[in-house]
mmCIF file of C-alpha atoms in Angstrom:
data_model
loop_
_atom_site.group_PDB
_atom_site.id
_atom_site.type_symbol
_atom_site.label_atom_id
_atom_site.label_comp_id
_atom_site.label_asym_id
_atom_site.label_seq_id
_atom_site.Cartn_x
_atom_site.Cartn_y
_atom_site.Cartn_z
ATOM 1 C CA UNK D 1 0.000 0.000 0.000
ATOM 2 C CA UNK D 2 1.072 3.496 -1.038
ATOM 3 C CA UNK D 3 0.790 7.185 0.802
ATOM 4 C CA UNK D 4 -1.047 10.114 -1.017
ATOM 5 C CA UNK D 5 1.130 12.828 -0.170
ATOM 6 C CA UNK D 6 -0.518 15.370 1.814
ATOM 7 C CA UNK D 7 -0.156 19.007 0.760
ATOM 8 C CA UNK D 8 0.948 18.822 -2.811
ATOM 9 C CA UNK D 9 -0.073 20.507 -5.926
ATOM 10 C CA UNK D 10 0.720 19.930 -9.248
ATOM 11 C CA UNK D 11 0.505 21.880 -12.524
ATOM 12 C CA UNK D 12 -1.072 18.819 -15.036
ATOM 13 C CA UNK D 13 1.079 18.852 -18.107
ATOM 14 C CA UNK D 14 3.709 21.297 -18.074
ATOM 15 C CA UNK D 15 6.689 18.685 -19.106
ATOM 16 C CA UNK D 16 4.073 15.661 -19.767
ATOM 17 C CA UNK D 17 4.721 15.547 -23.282
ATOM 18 C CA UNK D 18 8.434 15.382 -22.866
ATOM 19 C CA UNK D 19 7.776 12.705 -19.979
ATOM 20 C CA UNK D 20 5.316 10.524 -22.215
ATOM 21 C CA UNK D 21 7.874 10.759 -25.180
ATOM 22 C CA UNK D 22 10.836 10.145 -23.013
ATOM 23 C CA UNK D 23 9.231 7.014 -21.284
ATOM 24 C CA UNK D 24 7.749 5.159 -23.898
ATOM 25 C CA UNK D 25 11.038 5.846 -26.316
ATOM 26 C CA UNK D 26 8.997 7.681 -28.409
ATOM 27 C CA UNK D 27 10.106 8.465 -31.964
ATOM 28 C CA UNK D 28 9.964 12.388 -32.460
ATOM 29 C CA UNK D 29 9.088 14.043 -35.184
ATOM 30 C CA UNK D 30 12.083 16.126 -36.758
ATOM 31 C CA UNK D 31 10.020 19.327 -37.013
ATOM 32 C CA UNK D 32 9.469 18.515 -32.978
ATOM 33 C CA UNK D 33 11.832 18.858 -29.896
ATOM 34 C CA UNK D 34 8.642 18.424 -27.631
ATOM 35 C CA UNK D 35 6.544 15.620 -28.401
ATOM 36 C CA UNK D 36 6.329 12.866 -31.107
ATOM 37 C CA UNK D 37 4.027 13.540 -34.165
ATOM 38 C CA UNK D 38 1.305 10.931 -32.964
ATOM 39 C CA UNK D 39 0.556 12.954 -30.235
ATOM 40 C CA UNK D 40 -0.981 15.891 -29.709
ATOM 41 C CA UNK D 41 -1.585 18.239 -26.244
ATOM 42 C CA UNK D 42 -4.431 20.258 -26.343
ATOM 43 C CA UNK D 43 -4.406 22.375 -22.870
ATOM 44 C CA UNK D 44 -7.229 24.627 -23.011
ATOM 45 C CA UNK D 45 -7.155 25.669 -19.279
ATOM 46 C CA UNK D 46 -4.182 25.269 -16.601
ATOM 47 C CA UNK D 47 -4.721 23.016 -13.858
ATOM 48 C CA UNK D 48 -3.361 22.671 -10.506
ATOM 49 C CA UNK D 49 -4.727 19.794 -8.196
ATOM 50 C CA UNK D 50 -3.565 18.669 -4.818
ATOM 51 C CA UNK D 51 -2.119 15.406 -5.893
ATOM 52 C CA UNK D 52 1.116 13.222 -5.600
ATOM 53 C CA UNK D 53 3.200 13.857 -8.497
ATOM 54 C CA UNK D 54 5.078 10.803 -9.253
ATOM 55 C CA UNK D 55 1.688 8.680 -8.465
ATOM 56 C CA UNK D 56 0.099 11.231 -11.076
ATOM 57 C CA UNK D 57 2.200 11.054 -13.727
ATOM 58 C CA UNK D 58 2.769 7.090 -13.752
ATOM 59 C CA UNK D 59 -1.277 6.858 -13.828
ATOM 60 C CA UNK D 60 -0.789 9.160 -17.470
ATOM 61 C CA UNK D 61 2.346 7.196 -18.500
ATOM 62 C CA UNK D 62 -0.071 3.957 -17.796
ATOM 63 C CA UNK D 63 -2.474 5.243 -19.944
ATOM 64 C CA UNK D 64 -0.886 6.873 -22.751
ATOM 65 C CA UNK D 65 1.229 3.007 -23.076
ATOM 66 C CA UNK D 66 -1.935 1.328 -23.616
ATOM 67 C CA UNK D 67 -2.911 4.423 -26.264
ATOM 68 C CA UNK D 68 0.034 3.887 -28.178
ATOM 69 C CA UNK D 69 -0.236 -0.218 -28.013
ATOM 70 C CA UNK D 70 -3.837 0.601 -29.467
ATOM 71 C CA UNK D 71 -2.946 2.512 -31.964
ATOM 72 C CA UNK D 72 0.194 -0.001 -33.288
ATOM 73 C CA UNK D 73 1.912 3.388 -35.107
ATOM 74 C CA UNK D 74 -1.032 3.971 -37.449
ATOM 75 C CA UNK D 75 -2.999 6.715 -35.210
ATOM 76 C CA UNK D 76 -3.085 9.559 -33.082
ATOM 77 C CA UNK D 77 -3.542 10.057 -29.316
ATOM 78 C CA UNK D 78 -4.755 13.365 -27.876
ATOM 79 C CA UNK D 79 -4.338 14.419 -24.685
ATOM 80 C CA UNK D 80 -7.018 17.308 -23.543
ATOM 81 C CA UNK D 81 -6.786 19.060 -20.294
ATOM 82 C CA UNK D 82 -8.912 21.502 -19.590
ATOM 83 C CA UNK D 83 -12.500 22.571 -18.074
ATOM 84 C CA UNK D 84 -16.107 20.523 -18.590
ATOM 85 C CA UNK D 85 -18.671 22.308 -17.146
ATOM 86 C CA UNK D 86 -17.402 23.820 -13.788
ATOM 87 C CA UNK D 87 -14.948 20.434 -13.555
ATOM 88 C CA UNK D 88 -11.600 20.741 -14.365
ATOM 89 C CA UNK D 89 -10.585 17.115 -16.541
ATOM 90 C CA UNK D 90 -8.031 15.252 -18.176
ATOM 91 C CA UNK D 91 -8.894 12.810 -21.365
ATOM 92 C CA UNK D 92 -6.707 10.545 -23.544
ATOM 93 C CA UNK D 93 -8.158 9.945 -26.409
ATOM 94 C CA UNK D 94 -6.359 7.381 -29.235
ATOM 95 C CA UNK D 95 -7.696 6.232 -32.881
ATOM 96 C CA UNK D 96 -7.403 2.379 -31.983
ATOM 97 C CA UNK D 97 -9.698 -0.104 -33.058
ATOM 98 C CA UNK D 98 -11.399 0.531 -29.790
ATOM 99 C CA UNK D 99 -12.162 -1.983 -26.545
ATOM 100 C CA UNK D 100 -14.740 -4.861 -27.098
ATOM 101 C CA UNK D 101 -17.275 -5.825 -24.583
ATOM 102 C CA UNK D 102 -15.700 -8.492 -22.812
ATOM 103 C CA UNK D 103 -12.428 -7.274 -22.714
ATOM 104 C CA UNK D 104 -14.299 -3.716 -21.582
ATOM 105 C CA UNK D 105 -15.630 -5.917 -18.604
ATOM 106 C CA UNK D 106 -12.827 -6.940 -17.394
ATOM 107 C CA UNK D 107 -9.898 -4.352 -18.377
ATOM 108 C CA UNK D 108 -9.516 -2.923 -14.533
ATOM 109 C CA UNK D 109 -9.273 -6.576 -13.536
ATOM 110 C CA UNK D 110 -5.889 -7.090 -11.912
ATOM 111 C CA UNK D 111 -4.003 -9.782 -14.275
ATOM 112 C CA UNK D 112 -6.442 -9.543 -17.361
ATOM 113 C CA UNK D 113 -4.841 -8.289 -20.527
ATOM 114 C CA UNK D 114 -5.233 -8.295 -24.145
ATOM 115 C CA UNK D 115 -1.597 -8.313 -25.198
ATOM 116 C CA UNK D 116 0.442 -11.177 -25.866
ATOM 117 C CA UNK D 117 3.129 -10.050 -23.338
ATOM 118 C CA UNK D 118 0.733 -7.532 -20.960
ATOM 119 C CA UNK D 119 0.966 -8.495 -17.156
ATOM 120 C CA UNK D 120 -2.806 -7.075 -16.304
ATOM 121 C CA UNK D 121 -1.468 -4.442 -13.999
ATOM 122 C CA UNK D 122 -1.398 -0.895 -15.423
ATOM 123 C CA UNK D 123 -4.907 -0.044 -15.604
ATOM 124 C CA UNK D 124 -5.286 -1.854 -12.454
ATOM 125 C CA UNK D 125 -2.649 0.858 -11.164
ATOM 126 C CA UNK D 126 -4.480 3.739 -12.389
ATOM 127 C CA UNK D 127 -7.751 3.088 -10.909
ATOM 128 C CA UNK D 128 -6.159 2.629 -7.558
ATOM 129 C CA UNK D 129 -3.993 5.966 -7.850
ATOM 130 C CA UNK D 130 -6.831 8.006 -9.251
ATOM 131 C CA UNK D 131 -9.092 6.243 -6.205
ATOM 132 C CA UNK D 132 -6.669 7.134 -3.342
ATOM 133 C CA UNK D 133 -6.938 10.619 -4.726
ATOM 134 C CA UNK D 134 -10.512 10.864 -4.771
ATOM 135 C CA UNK D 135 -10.307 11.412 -8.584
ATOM 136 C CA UNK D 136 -13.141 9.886 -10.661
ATOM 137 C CA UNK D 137 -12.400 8.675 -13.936
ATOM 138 C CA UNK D 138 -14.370 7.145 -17.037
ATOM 139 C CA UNK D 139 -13.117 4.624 -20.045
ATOM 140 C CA UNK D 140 -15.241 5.311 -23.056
ATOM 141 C CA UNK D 141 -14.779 2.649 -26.057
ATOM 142 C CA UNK D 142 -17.034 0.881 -28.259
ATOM 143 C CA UNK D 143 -15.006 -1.847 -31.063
ATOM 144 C CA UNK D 144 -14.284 0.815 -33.654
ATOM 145 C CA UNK D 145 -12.896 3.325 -31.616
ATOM 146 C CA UNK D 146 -11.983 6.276 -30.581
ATOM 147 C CA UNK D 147 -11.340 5.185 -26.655
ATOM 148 C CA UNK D 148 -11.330 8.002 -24.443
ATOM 149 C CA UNK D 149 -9.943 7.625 -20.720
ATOM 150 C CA UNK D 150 -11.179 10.651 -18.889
ATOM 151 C CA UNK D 151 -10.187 12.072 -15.226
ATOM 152 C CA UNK D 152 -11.866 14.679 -13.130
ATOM 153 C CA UNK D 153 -10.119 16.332 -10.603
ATOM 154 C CA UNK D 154 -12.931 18.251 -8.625
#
């Protein structure tokens, strides 16, 4: 079990792109220093939540590794951060072929995976981070696509 640390704010996304690039030895785009050319940040309002950092970030990296698997280097992902409503949110949003129903079932599961070498723990991750800081979140997908993984931090 894992502490929440007490106290802390965060600005969401000020070096993510770097971070998702630089973790998931992402090809960049020559025209690009900042992120690769499959995805694209779209920060329409700053945000700054009381949150654990590292916990925070590893939930996105978590995400964003399962966006990329998705999309197999034939897609995009977008990551929009921003207001809905009065409620400040994050979404991921990738081009994949989209989650079926079974697999949409079960994908928070600890140990279930779709990939041939997957161990069934990131999304399990996520959910618990994003639950220990009392941060609701949503996975949108129909088979097709787009999936959307959505956050709210209020």
């Amino acid at each position: 079990e894992y502490q929440v640390a007490a106290d802390t704010t965060i600005d969401v996304v000020p070096h993510w792109p770097e971070l998702v690039a630089a973790k998931t030895q992402a090809s960049f785009d020559q025209s690009s220093t900042a992120s690769p050319r499959w995805l694209e940040w779209l920060v329409e309002a700053p945000v700054t939540v009381p949150a654990d950092r590292a916990q925070i970030e590893q939930a996105v990296l978590n995400v964003c590794r399962n966006a990329i698997d998705a999309i197999d280097h034939d897609g995009t992902i977008t990551v929009r951060l921003g207001q809905a409503g009065d409620r400040r949110t994050l979404a991921i949003e990738d081009t994949g072929p989209g989650i079926g129903d079974e697999a949409r079932g079960q994908i928070f599961t600890p140990f279930f995976t779709t990939k041939p070498h997957g161990q069934g723990i990131g999304l399990t991750l996520v959910r618990e981070i994003l639950s220990r800081h009392g941060f609701p979140h949503d996975l949108a997908s129909a088979p097709g696509g787009p999936t959307t993984f959505t956050v709210w931090f209020d």
